[in-house]
Protein backbone atom coordinates (compact mmCIF):
# COMPACT_ATOMS: atom_id res chain seq x y z
CA UNK A 1 0.00 0.00 0.00
CA UNK A 2 2.89 2.35 0.74
CA UNK A 3 4.43 1.65 -2.67
CA UNK A 4 1.40 3.17 -4.45
CA UNK A 5 2.61 6.64 -3.52
CA UNK A 6 6.03 6.07 -5.01
CA UNK A 7 6.53 8.72 -7.65
CA UNK A 8 10.19 8.37 -8.49
CA UNK A 9 12.72 5.62 -7.82
CA UNK A 10 16.38 5.79 -8.72
CA UNK A 11 18.64 2.76 -8.31
CA UNK A 12 22.42 2.98 -8.12
CA UNK A 13 24.20 -0.32 -7.63
CA UNK A 14 27.87 -0.65 -6.82
CA UNK A 15 29.57 -4.02 -6.91
CA UNK A 16 32.79 -4.33 -4.98
CA UNK A 17 34.82 -7.52 -4.98
CA UNK A 18 37.61 -8.04 -2.50
CA UNK A 19 39.30 -10.79 -0.53
CA UNK A 20 40.32 -10.74 3.12
CA UNK A 21 42.19 -13.12 5.41
CA UNK A 22 41.86 -13.37 9.20
CA UNK A 23 44.19 -15.24 11.58
CA UNK A 24 42.67 -16.60 14.81
CA UNK A 25 43.91 -18.55 17.82
CA UNK A 26 42.53 -21.82 16.46
CA UNK A 27 44.39 -21.51 13.19
CA UNK A 28 44.04 -19.78 9.90
CA UNK A 29 40.53 -18.72 9.03
CA UNK A 30 40.32 -17.70 5.40
CA UNK A 31 37.18 -15.81 4.48
CA UNK A 32 36.50 -14.80 0.92
CA UNK A 33 33.85 -12.19 0.49
CA UNK A 34 32.27 -12.99 -2.84
CA UNK A 35 30.47 -9.72 -3.28
CA UNK A 36 29.72 -6.55 -1.44
CA UNK A 37 26.73 -4.97 -3.04
CA UNK A 38 25.62 -1.51 -2.12
CA UNK A 39 22.19 -0.60 -3.39
CA UNK A 40 21.10 2.99 -3.04
CA UNK A 41 17.41 3.64 -3.45
CA UNK A 42 16.21 7.21 -3.59
CA UNK A 43 12.45 7.46 -3.49
CA UNK A 44 10.08 10.38 -3.39
CA UNK A 45 6.93 9.53 -1.46
CA UNK A 46 3.75 11.58 -1.13
CA UNK A 47 1.19 9.02 0.05
CA UNK A 48 0.27 10.27 3.51
CA UNK A 49 1.89 13.71 3.59
CA UNK A 50 1.07 16.93 1.78
CA UNK A 51 4.78 17.64 1.20
CA UNK A 52 7.01 15.09 -0.44
CA UNK A 53 9.36 13.02 1.71
CA UNK A 54 12.80 11.98 0.54
CA UNK A 55 13.72 8.47 1.68
CA UNK A 56 17.23 7.03 1.37
CA UNK A 57 17.49 3.27 1.74
CA UNK A 58 20.93 1.66 1.77
CA UNK A 59 21.08 -2.12 1.39
CA UNK A 60 24.45 -3.71 2.10
CA UNK A 61 24.71 -7.42 1.23
CA UNK A 62 27.82 -9.35 2.24
CA UNK A 63 28.20 -12.94 1.03
CA UNK A 64 30.83 -15.24 2.49
CA UNK A 65 31.46 -18.97 1.98
CA UNK A 66 28.45 -20.23 3.91
CA UNK A 67 26.63 -17.15 5.18
CA UNK A 68 24.86 -14.16 3.72
CA UNK A 69 24.26 -11.00 5.70
CA UNK A 70 22.05 -8.07 4.74
CA UNK A 71 22.03 -4.67 6.41
CA UNK A 72 19.27 -2.21 5.56
CA UNK A 73 19.43 1.43 6.70
CA UNK A 74 16.53 3.80 6.03
CA UNK A 75 17.07 7.55 6.46
CA UNK A 76 14.02 9.83 6.38
XYZ file of N, CA and C in Angstrom:
228
model
N 0.819 -1.176 0.000
C 0.000 0.000 0.000
C 0.873 1.254 0.000
N 1.988 1.213 0.685
C 2.889 2.353 0.737
C 3.552 2.599 -0.611
N 3.744 1.517 -1.389
C 4.435 1.649 -2.672
C 3.574 2.328 -3.735
N 2.257 2.490 -3.480
C 1.399 3.170 -4.446
C 1.750 4.649 -4.575
N 2.271 5.223 -3.496
C 2.611 6.639 -3.521
C 4.000 6.922 -4.030
N 4.672 5.909 -4.510
C 6.030 6.066 -5.012
C 5.987 6.771 -6.362
N 6.588 7.956 -6.408
C 6.532 8.719 -7.650
C 7.814 8.645 -8.451
N 8.926 8.432 -7.768
C 10.194 8.370 -8.491
C 11.146 7.463 -7.733
N 11.752 6.529 -8.428
C 12.720 5.618 -7.817
C 13.971 5.620 -8.674
N 15.100 5.811 -8.032
C 16.382 5.787 -8.724
C 17.249 4.749 -8.054
N 17.799 3.829 -8.828
C 18.645 2.762 -8.309
C 20.080 2.990 -8.761
N 20.989 2.943 -7.819
C 22.418 2.979 -8.116
C 23.018 1.766 -7.435
N 23.652 0.913 -8.193
C 24.198 -0.323 -7.633
C 25.697 -0.355 -7.851
N 26.424 -0.543 -6.772
C 27.873 -0.653 -6.823
C 28.260 -2.060 -6.429
N 29.071 -2.689 -7.227
C 29.571 -4.021 -6.909
C 31.048 -3.908 -6.579
N 31.409 -4.352 -5.419
C 32.794 -4.332 -4.982
C 33.215 -5.755 -4.666
N 34.310 -6.179 -5.227
C 34.818 -7.519 -4.982
C 36.172 -7.394 -4.292
N 36.317 -8.047 -3.161
C 37.605 -8.045 -2.496
C 37.760 -9.324 -1.696
N 38.957 -9.570 -1.257
C 39.297 -10.792 -0.531
C 40.021 -10.397 0.742
N 39.689 -11.052 1.850
C 40.316 -10.736 3.125
C 40.679 -12.024 3.844
N 41.716 -11.967 4.653
C 42.185 -13.123 5.412
C 42.303 -12.743 6.878
N 41.791 -13.597 7.761
C 41.858 -13.375 9.199
C 42.627 -14.526 9.846
N 43.461 -14.215 10.836
C 44.186 -15.242 11.578
C 43.648 -15.265 13.005
N 43.203 -16.452 13.463
C 42.671 -16.596 14.807
C 43.535 -17.505 15.645
N 43.143 -17.697 16.917
C 43.913 -18.548 17.822
C 43.808 -20.012 17.427
N 42.722 -20.416 16.836
C 42.528 -21.821 16.464
C 43.153 -22.161 15.122
N 43.780 -21.229 14.494
C 44.390 -21.507 13.192
C 44.048 -20.429 12.195
N 44.278 -20.742 10.968
C 44.044 -19.778 9.896
C 42.607 -19.872 9.409
N 41.910 -18.790 9.517
C 40.529 -18.723 9.032
C 40.517 -17.820 7.806
N 40.282 -18.432 6.667
C 40.323 -17.697 5.398
C 38.900 -17.442 4.928
N 38.527 -16.191 4.893
C 37.175 -15.813 4.480
C 37.264 -15.045 3.173
N 36.561 -15.498 2.196
C 36.503 -14.798 0.920
C 35.133 -14.163 0.781
N 35.121 -12.880 0.702
C 33.854 -12.187 0.489
C 33.592 -12.163 -1.009
N 32.558 -12.861 -1.420
C 32.269 -12.993 -2.844
C 31.787 -11.685 -3.455
N 30.934 -11.000 -2.741
C 30.469 -9.725 -3.282
C 29.998 -8.825 -2.165
N 30.249 -7.566 -2.336
C 29.720 -6.545 -1.435
C 28.903 -5.614 -2.311
N 27.614 -5.697 -2.150
C 26.726 -4.966 -3.045
C 26.049 -3.853 -2.274
N 26.240 -2.670 -2.745
C 25.616 -1.513 -2.121
C 24.536 -1.001 -3.058
N 23.325 -1.018 -2.574
C 22.187 -0.604 -3.386
C 21.601 0.659 -2.772
N 21.630 1.714 -3.515
C 21.101 2.989 -3.038
C 19.770 3.250 -3.724
N 18.749 3.379 -2.918
C 17.414 3.636 -3.450
C 16.978 5.024 -2.985
N 16.709 5.882 -3.914
C 16.211 7.210 -3.588
C 14.774 7.280 -4.068
N 13.871 7.485 -3.136
C 12.452 7.464 -3.487
C 11.769 8.729 -2.992
N 10.875 9.224 -3.761
C 10.084 10.384 -3.389
C 8.660 9.910 -3.114
N 8.235 10.038 -1.870
C 6.927 9.528 -1.460
C 5.995 10.691 -1.125
N 4.751 10.585 -1.521
C 3.750 11.582 -1.129
C 2.413 10.911 -0.836
N 2.426 9.761 -0.205
C 1.192 9.015 0.051
C 0.370 9.637 1.171
N 1.006 9.826 2.340
C 0.266 10.265 3.514
C 0.593 11.694 3.926
N 1.470 12.369 3.199
C 1.887 13.707 3.592
C 1.595 14.678 2.457
N 1.319 15.927 2.816
C 1.072 16.928 1.780
C 2.366 17.311 1.077
N 3.471 17.372 1.806
C 4.775 17.639 1.202
C 5.462 16.312 0.910
N 6.325 16.320 -0.083
C 7.015 15.086 -0.444
C 8.106 14.777 0.571
N 8.359 13.506 0.768
C 9.362 13.019 1.710
C 10.439 12.289 0.928
N 11.676 12.635 1.200
C 12.801 11.981 0.539
C 13.302 10.857 1.432
N 13.314 9.642 0.912
C 13.718 8.466 1.676
C 14.961 7.875 1.031
N 16.006 7.687 1.832
C 17.225 7.034 1.371
C 17.296 5.668 2.026
N 17.425 4.640 1.229
C 17.489 3.272 1.745
C 18.763 2.633 1.221
N 19.677 2.297 2.125
C 20.931 1.657 1.772
C 20.828 0.175 2.108
N 21.078 -0.680 1.162
C 21.083 -2.120 1.394
C 22.491 -2.631 1.152
N 23.085 -3.205 2.182
C 24.448 -3.714 2.101
C 24.393 -5.228 2.254
N 24.755 -5.956 1.217
C 24.708 -7.418 1.234
C 26.131 -7.946 1.187
N 26.489 -8.755 2.175
C 27.820 -9.354 2.244
C 27.657 -10.860 2.178
N 28.261 -11.487 1.189
C 28.204 -12.939 1.033
C 29.570 -13.522 1.351
N 29.605 -14.510 2.222
C 30.834 -15.243 2.494
C 30.638 -16.683 2.025
N 31.509 -17.589 2.462
C 31.465 -18.970 1.981
C 30.138 -19.647 2.297
N 29.663 -19.511 3.535
C 28.445 -20.230 3.915
C 27.344 -19.318 4.446
N 27.611 -18.042 4.590
C 26.627 -17.146 5.183
C 26.377 -15.952 4.275
N 25.206 -15.381 4.433
C 24.863 -14.159 3.720
C 24.236 -13.205 4.723
N 24.744 -11.994 4.756
C 24.257 -10.997 5.696
C 23.721 -9.812 4.909
N 22.630 -9.226 5.408
C 22.051 -8.066 4.741
C 21.764 -7.001 5.782
N 22.230 -5.798 5.519
C 22.028 -4.668 6.414
C 21.248 -3.607 5.655
N 20.112 -3.206 6.206
C 19.267 -2.206 5.563
C 19.178 -0.998 6.477
N 19.501 0.180 5.949
C 19.431 1.427 6.700
C 18.502 2.366 5.951
N 17.483 2.871 6.639
C 16.535 3.801 6.032
C 16.684 5.143 6.719
N 16.914 6.199 5.927
C 17.069 7.551 6.456
C 15.930 8.392 5.907
N 15.143 8.973 6.807
C 14.023 9.829 6.383
C 14.344 11.281 6.672
